[in-house]
Coordinates of C-alpha atoms and ligand atoms in Angstrom, one line a residue:
M1 CA 0.0 0.0 0.0
A2 CA 1.0 3.5 -0.6
G3 CA 2.4 4.7 2.7
G4 CA 3.0 1.0 3.6
A5 CA 0.3 -1.6 4.3
F6 CA 1.3 -1.6 8.0
A7 CA 1.6 2.2 8.5
T8 CA -0.2 3.6 11.5
L9 CA -2.9 6.3 11.2
S10 CA -0.5 8.9 12.6
E11 CA 2.0 8.0 9.9
L12 CA -0.6 8.1 7.2
R13 CA -1.8 11.5 8.4
A14 CA 1.7 12.9 8.0
E15 CA 1.9 11.4 4.5
L16 CA -1.4 12.9 3.5
A17 CA -0.5 16.2 5.1
A18 CA 2.8 16.3 3.1
R19 CA 0.9 15.3 0.0
R20 CA 3.2 12.3 -0.5
V21 CA 0.1 10.2 -0.8
G22 CA -3.5 10.8 -1.6
A23 CA -6.7 9.5 0.0
V24 CA -7.8 7.8 -3.3
E25 CA -4.5 6.0 -3.5
L26 CA -4.9 4.8 0.1
A27 CA -8.4 3.6 -0.3
Q28 CA -7.6 1.8 -3.5
A29 CA -4.6 0.1 -1.9
C30 CA -6.9 -1.1 0.9
L31 CA -9.4 -2.5 -1.5
D32 CA -6.6 -4.2 -3.5
R33 CA -5.2 -5.8 -0.3
I34 CA -8.7 -6.9 0.9
A35 CA -9.1 -8.7 -2.5
A36 CA -5.7 -10.2 -2.4
Q37 CA -6.2 -11.6 1.1
A38 CA -9.8 -12.6 0.6
H39 CA -9.1 -16.1 2.0
L40 CA -8.8 -14.5 5.5
N41 CA -12.6 -13.9 5.2
A42 CA -12.1 -10.7 7.2
F43 CA -14.7 -8.8 5.2
V44 CA -18.4 -9.3 4.6
S45 CA -18.6 -6.6 2.0
T46 CA -16.7 -3.7 0.5
C47 CA -18.0 -0.4 -0.9
P48 CA -15.5 0.6 -3.6
E49 CA -17.6 3.3 -5.3
R50 CA -18.6 5.0 -2.1
A51 CA -15.0 4.7 -0.8
L52 CA -13.4 6.3 -3.9
A53 CA -16.0 9.1 -4.1
R54 CA -15.4 9.9 -0.4
A55 CA -11.6 9.7 -0.9
E56 CA -11.8 12.1 -3.8
A57 CA -13.7 14.5 -1.6
A58 CA -11.1 14.0 1.2
D59 CA -8.3 14.8 -1.3
R60 CA -10.0 18.0 -2.2
R61 CA -10.5 18.9 1.5
I62 CA -6.8 18.2 2.2
A63 CA -5.8 20.4 -0.8
K64 CA -7.9 23.2 0.7
E65 CA -7.6 22.9 4.4
G66 CA -4.7 20.5 5.0
Q67 CA -5.1 17.2 6.8
T68 CA -7.2 17.3 10.0
A69 CA -9.0 14.7 12.2
L70 CA -9.4 11.5 10.1
V71 CA -9.6 13.1 6.7
G72 CA -8.6 10.7 4.0
L73 CA -7.8 7.8 6.3
P74 CA -9.2 4.5 5.2
F75 CA -11.0 2.2 7.7
A76 CA -13.6 -0.5 8.1
H77 CA -16.7 -0.9 10.2
K78 CA -17.7 -4.1 11.9
D79 CA -20.8 -5.3 10.1
I80 CA -22.9 -4.5 13.2
F81 CA -22.9 -0.7 12.5
C82 CA -25.6 0.6 10.3
V83 CA -24.3 2.7 7.4
Q84 CA -27.0 4.2 5.3
G85 CA -27.4 2.5 1.9
L86 CA -25.0 -0.3 2.7
P87 CA -25.7 -3.9 3.6
T88 CA -25.6 -4.5 7.4
T89 CA -25.8 -8.2 8.1
C90 CA -24.4 -8.8 11.6
A91 CA -23.0 -11.9 9.8
S92 CA -26.5 -13.4 10.0
N93 CA -28.9 -15.0 7.5
M94 CA -31.5 -13.1 9.4
L95 CA -30.1 -9.8 8.0
A96 CA -28.5 -11.1 4.8
D97 CA -30.6 -8.8 2.7
F98 CA -30.8 -5.8 5.1
V99 CA -29.7 -2.5 3.7
A100 CA -29.5 0.1 6.5
P101 CA -31.8 3.0 6.0
Y102 CA -29.9 5.3 8.4
D103 CA -26.4 5.8 9.9
A104 CA -25.3 4.6 13.3
T105 CA -24.0 7.6 15.2
V106 CA -20.5 6.2 15.1
A107 CA -20.8 5.8 11.3
A108 CA -22.0 9.4 11.0
R109 CA -19.2 10.7 13.2
M110 CA -16.5 8.8 11.4
D111 CA -17.9 10.3 8.1
A112 CA -17.9 13.7 9.6
A113 CA -14.3 13.3 10.7
G114 CA -13.5 12.6 7.0
A115 CA -12.5 8.9 7.4
V116 CA -13.0 6.8 4.3
L117 CA -15.0 3.6 4.8
V118 CA -13.8 0.8 2.6
G119 CA -16.0 -2.1 3.8
K120 CA -17.7 -4.0 6.6
T121 CA -15.9 -6.7 8.6
N122 CA -16.9 -10.2 9.4
M123 CA -17.8 -11.3 12.9
D124 CA -19.6 -13.9 15.0
E125 CA -23.4 -13.9 14.2
F126 CA -25.0 -11.0 16.2
A127 CA -21.6 -10.6 18.0
M128 CA -22.2 -13.8 20.0
G129 CA -19.0 -15.7 20.2
S130 CA -15.2 -15.5 20.8
S131 CA -13.9 -16.9 17.5
S132 CA -15.7 -15.3 14.5
E133 CA -16.7 -18.8 13.4
T134 CA -20.5 -18.5 13.5
G135 CA -21.1 -15.9 10.8
H136 CA -23.2 -16.9 7.8
L137 CA -20.2 -16.5 5.5
G138 CA -17.9 -18.7 7.5
S139 CA -14.9 -18.3 9.7
V140 CA -12.4 -15.5 9.8
R141 CA -8.8 -16.7 9.7
N142 CA -6.0 -15.4 11.9
P143 CA -3.4 -13.8 9.6
W144 CA -0.6 -15.2 11.9
D145 CA -1.8 -18.7 11.3
T146 CA -4.7 -19.3 9.0
G147 CA -5.5 -22.6 10.8
R148 CA -6.4 -20.6 13.8
V149 CA -9.2 -18.3 14.8
A150 CA -8.9 -14.5 14.8
G151 CA -10.9 -14.2 18.0
G152 CA -14.3 -12.8 18.2
S153 CA -16.7 -11.3 17.9
S154 CA -14.8 -8.5 16.1
G155 CA -12.5 -11.0 14.5
G156 CA -12.8 -9.5 11.0
S157 CA -11.8 -6.1 12.2
A158 CA -8.8 -7.5 14.2
A159 CA -7.6 -9.7 11.3
A160 CA -8.1 -6.8 8.8
V161 CA -5.9 -4.5 10.9
A162 CA -3.3 -7.2 11.6
A163 CA -3.0 -8.2 8.0
G164 CA -2.6 -4.6 6.8
L165 CA -5.9 -4.6 4.9
V166 CA -6.9 -1.4 6.7
P167 CA -5.0 0.7 9.3
A168 CA -8.1 0.9 11.6
A169 CA -11.5 -0.6 12.2
T170 CA -14.4 -0.3 14.5
G171 CA -15.5 -3.1 16.8
T172 CA -18.0 -3.7 19.6
D173 CA -17.4 -5.2 22.9
T174 CA -20.1 -6.8 25.0
G175 CA -17.9 -9.2 27.0
G176 CA -14.5 -9.0 25.3
S177 CA -15.2 -8.7 21.6
I178 CA -12.8 -5.9 20.9
R179 CA -10.1 -6.9 23.4
Q180 CA -9.9 -10.6 22.7
P181 CA -9.6 -10.5 18.9
A182 CA -7.1 -7.6 19.3
A183 CA -5.0 -9.8 21.5
F184 CA -5.3 -12.9 19.2
C185 CA -4.2 -10.8 16.2
G186 CA -1.5 -8.6 17.7
V187 CA -3.3 -5.3 17.4
S188 CA -4.5 -2.7 19.9
G189 CA -8.2 -2.3 20.9
L190 CA -10.1 -0.2 23.4
K191 CA -13.4 -1.0 25.0
P192 CA -14.5 2.4 26.2
T193 CA -16.5 2.9 29.4
Y194 CA -20.2 1.9 29.0
G195 CA -21.9 5.1 27.7
R196 CA -18.7 6.7 26.2
V197 CA -19.7 5.8 22.7
S198 CA -23.3 6.0 21.3
R199 CA -25.0 2.7 20.7
Y200 CA -27.5 4.3 18.3
G201 CA -27.5 2.3 15.0
M202 CA -25.3 -0.5 16.5
I203 CA -27.3 -3.7 16.2
A204 CA -28.2 -4.6 19.8
F205 CA -27.0 -7.8 21.5
A206 CA -27.0 -7.1 25.2
S207 CA -27.9 -3.4 25.7
S208 CA -26.6 -3.0 29.2
L209 CA -23.2 -4.2 28.1
D210 CA -22.7 -3.4 24.4
Q211 CA -20.1 -0.7 23.7
G212 CA -18.5 0.3 20.4
G213 CA -14.8 1.2 20.2
P214 CA -11.7 1.5 18.1
M215 CA -9.2 -1.1 16.9
A216 CA -5.8 -0.1 15.3
R217 CA -2.1 -0.7 15.4
T218 CA -1.2 1.6 18.3
A219 CA -2.7 3.2 21.4
E220 CA -2.0 6.6 19.9
D221 CA -4.2 5.7 16.9
L222 CA -7.0 4.5 19.3
R223 CA -6.9 7.9 20.9
L224 CA -7.4 9.6 17.6
L225 CA -10.3 7.3 16.7
L226 CA -12.0 7.6 20.0
A227 CA -11.9 11.3 19.8
C228 CA -14.1 11.1 16.7
M229 CA -16.4 8.3 17.9
E230 CA -17.2 9.4 21.5
G231 CA -19.6 11.9 23.0
R232 CA -23.1 12.3 24.3
D233 CA -25.8 11.4 21.8
P234 CA -29.4 12.4 22.4
R235 CA -30.5 9.3 20.4
D236 CA -28.9 6.9 23.0
S237 CA -30.3 7.6 26.4
T238 CA -27.4 5.7 28.1
S239 CA -24.7 7.7 26.4
A240 CA -22.9 9.7 29.0
D241 CA -22.6 13.5 29.2
V242 CA -18.9 13.6 30.2
P243 CA -16.0 15.7 29.0
P244 CA -14.2 14.2 26.0
T245 CA -11.1 12.0 26.5
A246 CA -8.1 14.3 26.9
A247 CA -6.1 14.7 23.8
E248 CA -3.0 13.6 25.6
A249 CA -2.4 12.8 29.2
T250 CA 1.0 13.0 30.8
P251 CA 1.8 9.7 32.2
R252 CA 2.9 10.1 35.8
P253 CA 4.0 7.3 38.1
L254 CA 0.8 5.3 38.6
R255 CA -0.2 2.6 41.0
I256 CA -1.0 -0.5 39.0
G257 CA -3.0 -3.3 40.6
I258 CA -2.2 -6.9 40.0
P259 CA -5.3 -9.0 40.6
G260 CA -4.3 -12.4 42.1
E261 CA -7.5 -14.0 40.8
Y262 CA -6.5 -13.4 37.2
W263 CA -2.8 -14.1 37.5
D264 CA -3.2 -17.3 39.5
A265 CA -5.4 -18.7 36.7
L266 CA -2.6 -18.5 34.1
G267 CA -0.8 -21.4 32.6
T268 CA 3.0 -21.5 32.3
D269 CA 3.4 -19.9 28.9
M270 CA 0.9 -17.1 29.4
G271 CA 2.2 -16.6 33.0
T272 CA 5.7 -16.1 31.7
A273 CA 4.6 -13.6 29.0
L274 CA 2.4 -11.6 31.4
D275 CA 5.2 -11.6 34.0
A276 CA 7.5 -10.0 31.5
A277 CA 4.8 -7.4 30.8
R278 CA 4.4 -6.7 34.5
R279 CA 8.1 -6.1 34.8
G280 CA 8.0 -3.9 31.8
I281 CA 5.3 -1.8 33.3
E282 CA 7.3 -1.5 36.4
G283 CA 10.3 -0.5 34.3
L284 CA 8.2 2.5 33.0
G285 CA 8.3 3.8 36.6
H286 CA 4.9 2.7 37.8
N287 CA 4.3 1.0 41.2
L288 CA 2.7 -2.4 41.3
A289 CA 0.4 -3.5 44.1
A290 CA -1.5 -6.7 44.7
V291 CA -5.3 -6.2 44.5
S292 CA -8.1 -8.7 45.0
L293 CA -11.3 -9.0 42.9
P294 CA -12.9 -11.8 44.9
H295 CA -16.0 -12.4 42.8
T296 CA -14.1 -12.9 39.5
R297 CA -14.9 -16.6 39.3
A298 CA -18.6 -15.9 39.1
A299 CA -18.3 -13.4 36.3
V300 CA -18.6 -15.8 33.3
A301 CA -21.8 -17.4 34.7
A302 CA -23.3 -14.0 35.5
Y303 CA -22.3 -12.6 32.1
Y304 CA -23.9 -15.4 30.1
V305 CA -27.2 -15.2 32.1
I306 CA -27.5 -11.4 31.7
S307 CA -26.3 -11.1 28.2
S308 CA -28.4 -14.0 27.0
A309 CA -31.5 -12.6 28.8
E310 CA -31.0 -9.3 27.0
A311 CA -30.3 -11.0 23.7
S312 CA -33.5 -13.0 23.9
T313 CA -35.5 -9.8 24.2
N314 CA -33.5 -7.7 21.7
L315 CA -33.7 -10.4 19.1
S316 CA -37.5 -10.9 19.5
R317 CA -37.9 -8.1 16.9
Y318 CA -36.6 -10.4 14.1
D319 CA -39.9 -12.1 13.4
G320 CA -40.0 -12.0 9.6
V321 CA -42.7 -9.4 9.7
R322 CA -41.2 -6.3 11.2
Y323 CA -37.6 -7.2 10.7
G324 CA -35.4 -9.9 9.2
H325 CA -35.6 -12.9 6.9
R326 CA -39.1 -13.9 6.0
A327 CA -39.9 -17.6 5.3
S328 CA -41.6 -18.2 2.0
A329 CA -45.2 -19.6 1.6
P330 CA -46.2 -19.7 5.3
K331 CA -49.2 -21.7 6.3
D332 CA -50.3 -19.2 8.9
L333 CA -48.8 -16.6 11.2
E334 CA -47.4 -19.0 13.7
D335 CA -45.7 -20.9 10.8
L336 CA -44.3 -17.6 9.5
Y337 CA -42.7 -16.7 12.8
R338 CA -41.4 -20.2 13.5
R339 CA -39.8 -20.8 10.1
S340 CA -38.5 -17.2 9.7
R341 CA -36.6 -17.5 13.0
S342 CA -35.5 -21.1 12.5
E343 CA -34.1 -20.3 9.1
G344 CA -32.7 -16.9 9.9
F345 CA -30.7 -17.6 13.1
G346 CA -27.7 -19.9 13.5
D347 CA -27.2 -22.4 16.3
E348 CA -25.3 -20.2 18.8
V349 CA -27.8 -17.4 18.5
K350 CA -30.7 -19.9 19.0
R351 CA -28.9 -21.2 22.1
R352 CA -28.6 -17.7 23.6
I353 CA -32.3 -16.9 22.9
L354 CA -33.4 -20.2 24.5
T355 CA -31.2 -19.8 27.5
G356 CA -32.1 -16.1 27.9
A357 CA -35.9 -16.8 27.6
Y358 CA -35.5 -19.6 30.2
T359 CA -33.7 -17.4 32.7
L360 CA -36.3 -14.8 32.4
S361 CA -39.3 -17.1 32.7
V362 CA -41.6 -17.3 35.7
G363 CA -40.1 -19.5 38.4
Y364 CA -36.5 -19.1 37.1
Y365 CA -36.2 -15.3 37.0
D366 CA -35.2 -15.1 40.7
A367 CA -32.9 -18.1 40.6
Y368 CA -30.9 -17.0 37.5
Y369 CA -31.5 -13.5 36.3
Q370 CA -31.8 -11.7 39.6
K371 CA -29.0 -13.7 41.1
A372 CA -26.8 -12.8 38.1
Q373 CA -27.7 -9.1 38.6
R374 CA -26.6 -9.4 42.3
V375 CA -23.3 -10.9 41.2
R376 CA -22.9 -8.2 38.7
R377 CA -23.1 -5.6 41.5
L378 CA -20.6 -7.4 43.6
I379 CA -18.2 -7.6 40.7
R380 CA -18.6 -3.9 40.1
Q381 CA -18.0 -3.2 43.8
D382 CA -14.8 -5.3 43.7
F383 CA -13.4 -3.0 41.1
L384 CA -14.5 0.2 42.8
D385 CA -12.9 -1.1 46.0
A386 CA -9.7 -1.9 44.1
F387 CA -9.6 1.6 42.5
A388 CA -9.6 3.1 45.9
S389 CA -5.9 2.1 46.1
V390 CA -4.8 1.7 42.5
D391 CA -5.1 3.9 39.3
A392 CA -5.4 1.0 36.9
I393 CA -5.4 -2.8 36.8
L394 CA -3.0 -5.0 34.7
A395 CA -4.5 -8.3 33.7
P396 CA -4.3 -10.9 30.9
V397 CA -6.8 -10.7 28.0
T398 CA -7.0 -14.4 27.2
P399 CA -6.1 -17.7 28.8
T400 CA -4.1 -18.7 25.7
P401 CA -3.1 -17.3 22.3
A402 CA -5.4 -17.9 19.3
F403 CA -6.8 -21.4 19.3
E404 CA -7.3 -23.6 16.3
L405 CA -10.4 -23.4 14.1
D406 CA -13.2 -25.7 15.4
A407 CA -11.2 -26.4 18.7
M408 CA -14.0 -25.0 20.9
Q409 CA -17.0 -26.3 19.0
A410 CA -17.7 -29.5 20.9
D411 CA -19.0 -27.9 24.1
P412 CA -20.2 -24.3 24.0
T413 CA -19.1 -23.7 27.6
D414 CA -15.5 -24.3 26.5
M415 CA -15.8 -21.2 24.4
Y416 CA -17.6 -19.2 27.2
R417 CA -14.7 -19.9 29.6
Q418 CA -12.4 -18.2 27.1
D419 CA -14.0 -14.9 28.3
A420 CA -13.0 -15.2 32.0
F421 CA -10.7 -12.2 31.9
T422 CA -12.7 -9.9 29.7
V423 CA -16.3 -10.2 31.0
P424 CA -15.7 -8.7 34.5
A425 CA -14.8 -5.3 33.2
S426 CA -17.8 -5.5 30.9
L427 CA -20.2 -6.3 33.8
A428 CA -18.7 -3.3 35.7
G429 CA -19.0 -1.0 32.7
L430 CA -15.3 -0.1 32.9
P431 CA -12.9 0.9 30.1
A432 CA -10.3 -1.6 29.2
L433 CA -7.4 -1.5 26.7
S434 CA -5.8 -4.5 25.0
V435 CA -2.3 -4.1 23.7
P436 CA 0.2 -6.6 22.4
C437 CA 2.8 -7.6 25.0
G438 CA 4.6 -10.7 23.8
Q439 CA 4.4 -13.8 21.7
I440 CA 4.0 -17.5 22.4
G441 CA 5.1 -19.9 19.6
G442 CA 5.0 -17.1 17.0
L443 CA 1.4 -16.0 18.0
P444 CA 0.7 -12.6 19.6
V445 CA -0.3 -12.2 23.2
G446 CA -2.1 -9.2 24.7
M447 CA -2.2 -7.6 28.1
Q448 CA -5.2 -5.7 29.4
L449 CA -5.3 -2.4 31.3
I450 CA -8.6 -1.8 33.1
G451 CA -9.3 1.6 34.5
P452 CA -12.0 3.4 36.5
H453 CA -15.0 4.7 34.7
F454 CA -14.1 7.3 32.1
A455 CA -10.4 7.0 32.7
E456 CA -9.7 6.2 29.0
D457 CA -7.0 8.9 28.8
R458 CA -5.1 7.2 31.6
L459 CA -5.3 3.8 29.9
L460 CA -4.3 5.2 26.5
A461 CA -1.4 7.1 28.1
L462 CA -0.2 3.9 29.6
G463 CA -0.5 2.1 26.3
E464 CA 1.3 4.9 24.4
A465 CA 4.2 4.9 26.9
W466 CA 4.3 1.1 26.7
Q467 CA 4.5 1.3 22.9
R468 CA 7.2 3.9 23.0
E469 CA 9.4 1.6 25.0
T470 CA 8.5 -1.8 23.5
D471 CA 7.9 -3.0 20.0
W472 CA 5.4 -5.8 20.5
H473 CA 2.9 -3.8 18.3
M474 CA 5.4 -3.7 15.4
P475 CA 5.7 -7.2 14.1
H476 CA 3.1 -8.2 11.6
P477 CA 2.2 -11.5 9.9
R478 CA 3.6 -12.3 6.5
D479 CA 1.0 -12.3 3.7
S480 CA -0.7 -15.6 3.8
R481 CA -2.1 -17.5 0.9
A482 CA -5.3 -19.4 0.4
G483 CA -4.6 -23.0 1.7
P484 CA -6.4 -26.0 0.1
E485 CA -9.1 -25.8 2.8
A486 CA -9.4 -22.0 2.8
T487 CA -12.1 -20.6 0.5
Ligands
LIG501 N1 -17.5 -13.9 23.8 C1 -18.6 -13.1 24.4 C2 -19.9 -13.7 24.0 O1 -19.9 -14.6 23.2 C3 -18.5 -11.7 24.1 C4 -19.0 -11.3 22.8 C5 -19.0 -9.8 22.6 O2 -18.3 -9.1 23.4 N2 -19.8 -9.3 21.7 O3 -21.0 -13.2 24.4

């Protein structure tokens, strides 16, 4: 790519500003690389005409006003964000033919900032999963090893950034879907505080947890993207009216909490990689302190009860009448509902709807849903207590590096357990950053920095300082080729 396929947004900004490269050239280079690496299955769709038209407009804008904000920078949206006039499928048969009639707030803001959308990325169906294997167009492949998953549910966005198809992408994180794929693919990802980024036009999975955020090569780029995505939106009543994330925070010596419940759960390889990261953070001048988050082990159970309950109600709108795939030649209304939903949804989505409906039903509501809500409050309180004595928490993102395709298919709870380190911050609504911090057997490993509510600037400053001193965000996978099994 002009400017280098693996250039950061900041580098590309400088190239655009100096007129060494143009936005059209950048957009075209992304489209070419997406086509050349199609076997990664990172994209659900591309929008070349729209991209080139917007890029031309960006070039004119740069010629007149110089480069500002995201003007002329190519990027991709996870296919969960509505973009007016473009297919928005959520990787589901249910929405295979849906063309969004309006823009998500995030999409409108990225447009207003001048960023050039080149396409929509693949994911787990309705963002339910940790491997990007459940989409209706098949599995996303990890560019570091195409026999492995890219993580999920924002696996297409992570793979696309890692493989140099785009320098940045949006993702959404309900229980880890930005952080975990970022870690599996060796890129940086930020789950903002719940309420920091508008959910309007972002297809709902679990509304009390869903949060959109940026994925890119560096924490510095995440800051740039967040500045354009964030902010109060009257169309999302849960979006927060808080000051914007600071443009740059000066990192001072911070107190960094090390939660025993996370570290004790690590295997040898991951433990060694994370220990090195912990020493590295200390080497940056920060002070480490042990903290305890005692309800951590109940987080996965609570998360799956709450998120499935919310999913079962959110997804009730796809009935083949108001929204979604409509079965042909129905016998009667009942048959129409039944077959539209049976044909439209995949197995994992059906599993969540069934579990969610069960936990909300009379007689089980108290035992499951209410209990999970109580656990959620305890988990949130654990973090608030910890943040009384530390400024941020350092934790692993995943128990292992990227696993092999199909490895977690036999028992769905194997997949759910992969989320043990990411769902607690989600339940507590906290911001959390995932940045590369090592490798195991040639596969990237990430570390997670969790902060108090709305402390994104602190997390990003830590990530930026980390990336100035280390180069774990620099290596990138060699271009892979379609293997015999890859289509
Ligand atoms: N893996 C988790 C789940 O399957 C999280 C998904 C997400 O954050 N969207 O629900």
